Tab-separated table of C-alpha atoms and ligand atoms in Angstrom:
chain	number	residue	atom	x	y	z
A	1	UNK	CA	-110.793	127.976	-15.452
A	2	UNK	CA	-113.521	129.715	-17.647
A	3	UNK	CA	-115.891	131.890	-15.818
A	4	UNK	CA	-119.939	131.253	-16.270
A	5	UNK	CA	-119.904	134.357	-17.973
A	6	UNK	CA	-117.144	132.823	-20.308
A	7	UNK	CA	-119.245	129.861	-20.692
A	8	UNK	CA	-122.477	131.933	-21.456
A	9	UNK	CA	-120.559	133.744	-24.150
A	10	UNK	CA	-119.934	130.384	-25.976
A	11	UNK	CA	-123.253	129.302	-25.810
A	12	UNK	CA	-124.318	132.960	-27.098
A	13	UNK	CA	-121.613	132.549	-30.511
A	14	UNK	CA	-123.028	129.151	-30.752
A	15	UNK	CA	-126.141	130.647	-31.161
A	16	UNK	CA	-125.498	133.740	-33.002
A	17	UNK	CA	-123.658	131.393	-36.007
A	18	UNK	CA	-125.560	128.121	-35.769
A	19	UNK	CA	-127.332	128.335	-39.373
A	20	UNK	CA	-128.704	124.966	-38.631
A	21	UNK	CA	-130.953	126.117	-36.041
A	22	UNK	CA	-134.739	125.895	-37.267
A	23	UNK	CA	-135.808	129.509	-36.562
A	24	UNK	CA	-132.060	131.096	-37.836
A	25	UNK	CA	-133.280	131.982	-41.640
A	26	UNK	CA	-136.575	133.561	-39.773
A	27	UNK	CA	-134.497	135.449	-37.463
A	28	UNK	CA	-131.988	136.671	-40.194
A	29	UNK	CA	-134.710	137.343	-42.967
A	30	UNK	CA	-136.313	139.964	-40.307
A	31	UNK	CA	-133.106	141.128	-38.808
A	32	UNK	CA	-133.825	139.663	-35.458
A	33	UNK	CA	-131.646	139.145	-32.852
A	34	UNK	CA	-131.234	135.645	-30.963
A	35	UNK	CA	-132.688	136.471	-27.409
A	36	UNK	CA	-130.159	134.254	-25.019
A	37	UNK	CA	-130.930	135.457	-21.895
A	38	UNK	CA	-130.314	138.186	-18.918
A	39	UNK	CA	-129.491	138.477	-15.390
A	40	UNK	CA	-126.840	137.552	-13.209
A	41	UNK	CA	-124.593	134.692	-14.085
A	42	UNK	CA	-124.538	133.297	-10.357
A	43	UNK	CA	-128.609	133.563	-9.951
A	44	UNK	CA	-130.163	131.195	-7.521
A	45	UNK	CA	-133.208	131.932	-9.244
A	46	UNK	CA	-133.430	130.950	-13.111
A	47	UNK	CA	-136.873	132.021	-14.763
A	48	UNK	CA	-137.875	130.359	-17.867
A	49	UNK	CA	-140.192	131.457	-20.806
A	50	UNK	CA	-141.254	130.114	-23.718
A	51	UNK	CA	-139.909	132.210	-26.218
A	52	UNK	CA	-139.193	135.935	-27.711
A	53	UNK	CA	-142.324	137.846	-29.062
A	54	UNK	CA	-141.542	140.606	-31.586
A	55	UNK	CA	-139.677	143.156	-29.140
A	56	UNK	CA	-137.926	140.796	-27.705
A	57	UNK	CA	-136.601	139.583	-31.419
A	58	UNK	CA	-136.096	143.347	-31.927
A	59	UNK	CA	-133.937	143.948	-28.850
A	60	UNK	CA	-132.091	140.459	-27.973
A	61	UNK	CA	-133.527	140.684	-24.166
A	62	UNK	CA	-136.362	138.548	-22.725
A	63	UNK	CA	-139.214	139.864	-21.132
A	64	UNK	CA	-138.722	143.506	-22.531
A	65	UNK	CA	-142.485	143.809	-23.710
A	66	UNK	CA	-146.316	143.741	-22.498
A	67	UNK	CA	-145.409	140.314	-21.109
A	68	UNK	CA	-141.902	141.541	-19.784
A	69	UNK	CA	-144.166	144.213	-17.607
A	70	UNK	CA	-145.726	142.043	-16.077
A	71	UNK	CA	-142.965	139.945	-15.129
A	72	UNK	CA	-141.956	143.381	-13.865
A	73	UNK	CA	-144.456	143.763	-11.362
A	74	UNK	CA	-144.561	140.292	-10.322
A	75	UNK	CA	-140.802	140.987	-9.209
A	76	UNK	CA	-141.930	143.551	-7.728
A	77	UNK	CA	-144.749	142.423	-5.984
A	78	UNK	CA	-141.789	140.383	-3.977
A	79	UNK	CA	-139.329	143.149	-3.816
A	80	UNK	CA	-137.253	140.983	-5.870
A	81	UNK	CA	-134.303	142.886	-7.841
A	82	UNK	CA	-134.754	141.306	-11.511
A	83	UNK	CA	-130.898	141.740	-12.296
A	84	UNK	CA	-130.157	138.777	-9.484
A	85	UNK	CA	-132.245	136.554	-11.315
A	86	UNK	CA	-131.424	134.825	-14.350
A	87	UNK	CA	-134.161	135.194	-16.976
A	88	UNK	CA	-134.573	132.960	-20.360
A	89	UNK	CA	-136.440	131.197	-22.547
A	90	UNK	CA	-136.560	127.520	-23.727
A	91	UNK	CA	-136.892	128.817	-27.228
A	92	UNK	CA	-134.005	131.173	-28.162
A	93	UNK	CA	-135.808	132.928	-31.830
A	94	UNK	CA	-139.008	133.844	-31.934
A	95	UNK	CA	-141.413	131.684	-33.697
A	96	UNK	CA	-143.721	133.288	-36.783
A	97	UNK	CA	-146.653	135.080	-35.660
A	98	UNK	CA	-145.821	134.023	-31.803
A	99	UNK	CA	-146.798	130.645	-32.296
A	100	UNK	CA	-146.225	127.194	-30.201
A	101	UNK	CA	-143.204	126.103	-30.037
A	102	UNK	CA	-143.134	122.787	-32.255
A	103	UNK	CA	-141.273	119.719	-31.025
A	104	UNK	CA	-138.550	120.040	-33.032
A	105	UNK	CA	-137.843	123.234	-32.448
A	106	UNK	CA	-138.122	122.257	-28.486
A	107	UNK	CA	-135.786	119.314	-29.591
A	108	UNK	CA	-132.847	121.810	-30.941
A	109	UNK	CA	-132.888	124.769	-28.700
A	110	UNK	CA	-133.669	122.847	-25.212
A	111	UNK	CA	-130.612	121.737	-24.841
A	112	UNK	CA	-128.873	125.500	-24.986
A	113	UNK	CA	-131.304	125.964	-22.123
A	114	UNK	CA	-130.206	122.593	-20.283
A	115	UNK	CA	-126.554	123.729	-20.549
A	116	UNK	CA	-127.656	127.437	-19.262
A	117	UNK	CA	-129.026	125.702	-16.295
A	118	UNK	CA	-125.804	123.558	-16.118
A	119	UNK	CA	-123.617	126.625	-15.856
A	120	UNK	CA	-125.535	128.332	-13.594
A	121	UNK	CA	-126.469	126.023	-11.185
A	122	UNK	CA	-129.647	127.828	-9.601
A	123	UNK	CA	-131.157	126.379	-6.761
A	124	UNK	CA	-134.607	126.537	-7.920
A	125	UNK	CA	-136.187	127.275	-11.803
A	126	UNK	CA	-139.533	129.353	-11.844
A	127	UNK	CA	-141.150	127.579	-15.187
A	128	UNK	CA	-143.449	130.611	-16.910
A	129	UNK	CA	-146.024	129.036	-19.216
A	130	UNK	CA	-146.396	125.200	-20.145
A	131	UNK	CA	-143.749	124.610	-22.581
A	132	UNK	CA	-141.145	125.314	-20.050
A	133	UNK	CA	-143.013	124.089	-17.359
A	134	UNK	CA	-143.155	120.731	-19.232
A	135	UNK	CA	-139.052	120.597	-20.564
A	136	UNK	CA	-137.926	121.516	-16.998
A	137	UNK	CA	-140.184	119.124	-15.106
A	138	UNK	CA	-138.353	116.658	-16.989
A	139	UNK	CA	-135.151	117.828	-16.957
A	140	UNK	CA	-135.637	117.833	-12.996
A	141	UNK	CA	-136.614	114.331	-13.017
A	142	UNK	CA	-139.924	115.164	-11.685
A	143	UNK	CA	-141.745	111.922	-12.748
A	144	UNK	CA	-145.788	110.956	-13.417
A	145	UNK	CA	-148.199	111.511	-12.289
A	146	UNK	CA	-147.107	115.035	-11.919
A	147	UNK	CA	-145.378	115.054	-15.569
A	148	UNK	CA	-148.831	114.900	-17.406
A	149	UNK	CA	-151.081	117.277	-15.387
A	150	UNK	CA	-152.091	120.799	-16.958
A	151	UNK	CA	-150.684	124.119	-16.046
A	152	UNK	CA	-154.524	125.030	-14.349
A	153	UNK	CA	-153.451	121.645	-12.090
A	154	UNK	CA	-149.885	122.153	-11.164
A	155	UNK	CA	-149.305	126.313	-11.279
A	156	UNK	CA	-148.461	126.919	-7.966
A	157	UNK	CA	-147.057	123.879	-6.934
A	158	UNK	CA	-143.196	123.949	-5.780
A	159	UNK	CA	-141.714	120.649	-7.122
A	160	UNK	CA	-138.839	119.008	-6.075
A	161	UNK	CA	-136.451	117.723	-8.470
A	162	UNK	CA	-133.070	117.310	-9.504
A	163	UNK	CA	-130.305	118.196	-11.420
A	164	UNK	CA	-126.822	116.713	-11.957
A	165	UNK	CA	-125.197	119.347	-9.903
A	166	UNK	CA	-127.959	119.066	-7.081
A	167	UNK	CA	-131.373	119.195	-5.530
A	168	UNK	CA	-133.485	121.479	-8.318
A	169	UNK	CA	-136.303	123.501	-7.101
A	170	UNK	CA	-138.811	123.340	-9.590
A	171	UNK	CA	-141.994	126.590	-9.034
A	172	UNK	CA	-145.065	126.027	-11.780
A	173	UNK	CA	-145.983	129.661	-12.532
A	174	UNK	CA	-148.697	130.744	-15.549
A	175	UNK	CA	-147.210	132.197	-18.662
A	176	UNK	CA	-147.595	136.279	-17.719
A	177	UNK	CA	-149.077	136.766	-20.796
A	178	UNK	CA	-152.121	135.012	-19.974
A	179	UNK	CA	-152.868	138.148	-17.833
A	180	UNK	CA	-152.476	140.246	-20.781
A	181	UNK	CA	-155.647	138.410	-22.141
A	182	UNK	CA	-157.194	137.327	-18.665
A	183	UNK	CA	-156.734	140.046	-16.391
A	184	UNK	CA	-158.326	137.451	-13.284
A	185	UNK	CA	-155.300	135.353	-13.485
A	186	UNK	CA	-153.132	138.201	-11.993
A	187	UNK	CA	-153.937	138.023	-8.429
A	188	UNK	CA	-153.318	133.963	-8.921
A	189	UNK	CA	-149.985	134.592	-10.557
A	190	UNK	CA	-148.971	137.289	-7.640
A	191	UNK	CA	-149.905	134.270	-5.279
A	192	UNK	CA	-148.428	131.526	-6.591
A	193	UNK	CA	-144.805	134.243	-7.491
A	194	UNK	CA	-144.817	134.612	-3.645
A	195	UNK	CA	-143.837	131.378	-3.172
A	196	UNK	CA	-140.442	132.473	-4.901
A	197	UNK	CA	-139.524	134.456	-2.252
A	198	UNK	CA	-138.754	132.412	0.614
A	199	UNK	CA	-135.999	130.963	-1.893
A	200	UNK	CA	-134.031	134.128	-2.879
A	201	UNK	CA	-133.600	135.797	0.665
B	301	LIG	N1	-142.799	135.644	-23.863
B	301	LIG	C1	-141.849	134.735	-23.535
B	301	LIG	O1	-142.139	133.568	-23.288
B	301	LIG	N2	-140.593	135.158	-23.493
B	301	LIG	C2	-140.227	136.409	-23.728
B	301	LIG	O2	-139.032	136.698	-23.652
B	301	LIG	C3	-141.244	137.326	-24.049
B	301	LIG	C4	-142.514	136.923	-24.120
């Protein structure tokens, strides 16, 4: 019986050889690295980006630069021990110049993130920014009208959902790079991260 770390190594080959993959001759050209994903392997919690900036391209890990800090201190700010969370991104390359994601690109590399999710089984997905928040909202079967409100409507919110292996806590949370640029959104995003915490005790 293969272990979830077995089955996060496949999913890691797949992506380290998949030449199809829209963002691979970007990521080779610059000598990137594919940025799978960190964290323990049986996390109840699963935090979701959107997808690698620069450093994290440089490196292979998520969340290892400004934005990474201050998903830092929002782990932190619960006395939450990163390493028992599971921490990705719904976009596995980084996109030129940090763009959006396009829909294509969400079309190829979601699924990687769906079977992530499948492995790991958490009980509850934090969703950082709206690209994830949008994929995993679906993926949870979390319906209209929820589905088509804004991030400044539903971050915050605790959702609940569900996934083939269960119920699927769904938590709305602001990308942490919009407090990079906004520096009022970071007492909202330390509110609306406390809700994690009565889920990972
Ligand atoms: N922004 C993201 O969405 N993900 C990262 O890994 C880094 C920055």
């Amino acid at each position: 019986m293969p272990t979830n770390t077995d089955l996060l190594r496949q999913i890691k080959d797949d992506l380290l050889t998949n030449s199809k993959l829209p963002l691979y001759e970007y990521r080779t050209a610059n000598h990137y690295f594919p940025v799978i994903g960190e964290g323990s392997h049986e996390a109840k919690l699963l935090c979701v980006g959107e997808a690698p900036g620069e450093t994290e391209a440089k490196t292979g890990r998520p969340f290892c630069g400004r934005a990474g800090k201050i998903l830092d201190e929002l782990f932190a700010s619960i006395n939450l021990d990163r390493s028992k969370v599971y921490v990705t991104n719904l976009i596995k390359d980084r996109p030129p110049t940090n763009r959006d994601p396009l829909p294509y690109e969400i079309e190829v590399y979601g699924p990687y993130l769906v079977k992530q999710i499948e492995i790991i089984k958490p009980r509850i997905v934090a969703t950082l920014g709206r690209f994830s928040m949008r994929f995993v909202m679906e993926y949870a079967g979390i319906s209209e009208p929820q589905l088509s409100q804004t991030i400044s409507k539903l971050h915050g919110q605790v959702l609940e959902g569900q996934a083939p292996y269960g119920p699927l806590t769904v938590i709305v949370l602001y990308h942490p790079a919009a407090a990079i640029y906004n520096q009022a959104l970071k007492p909202t995003l330390i509110a609306d991260f406390a809700k994690i915490k009565q889920y990972v005790v």
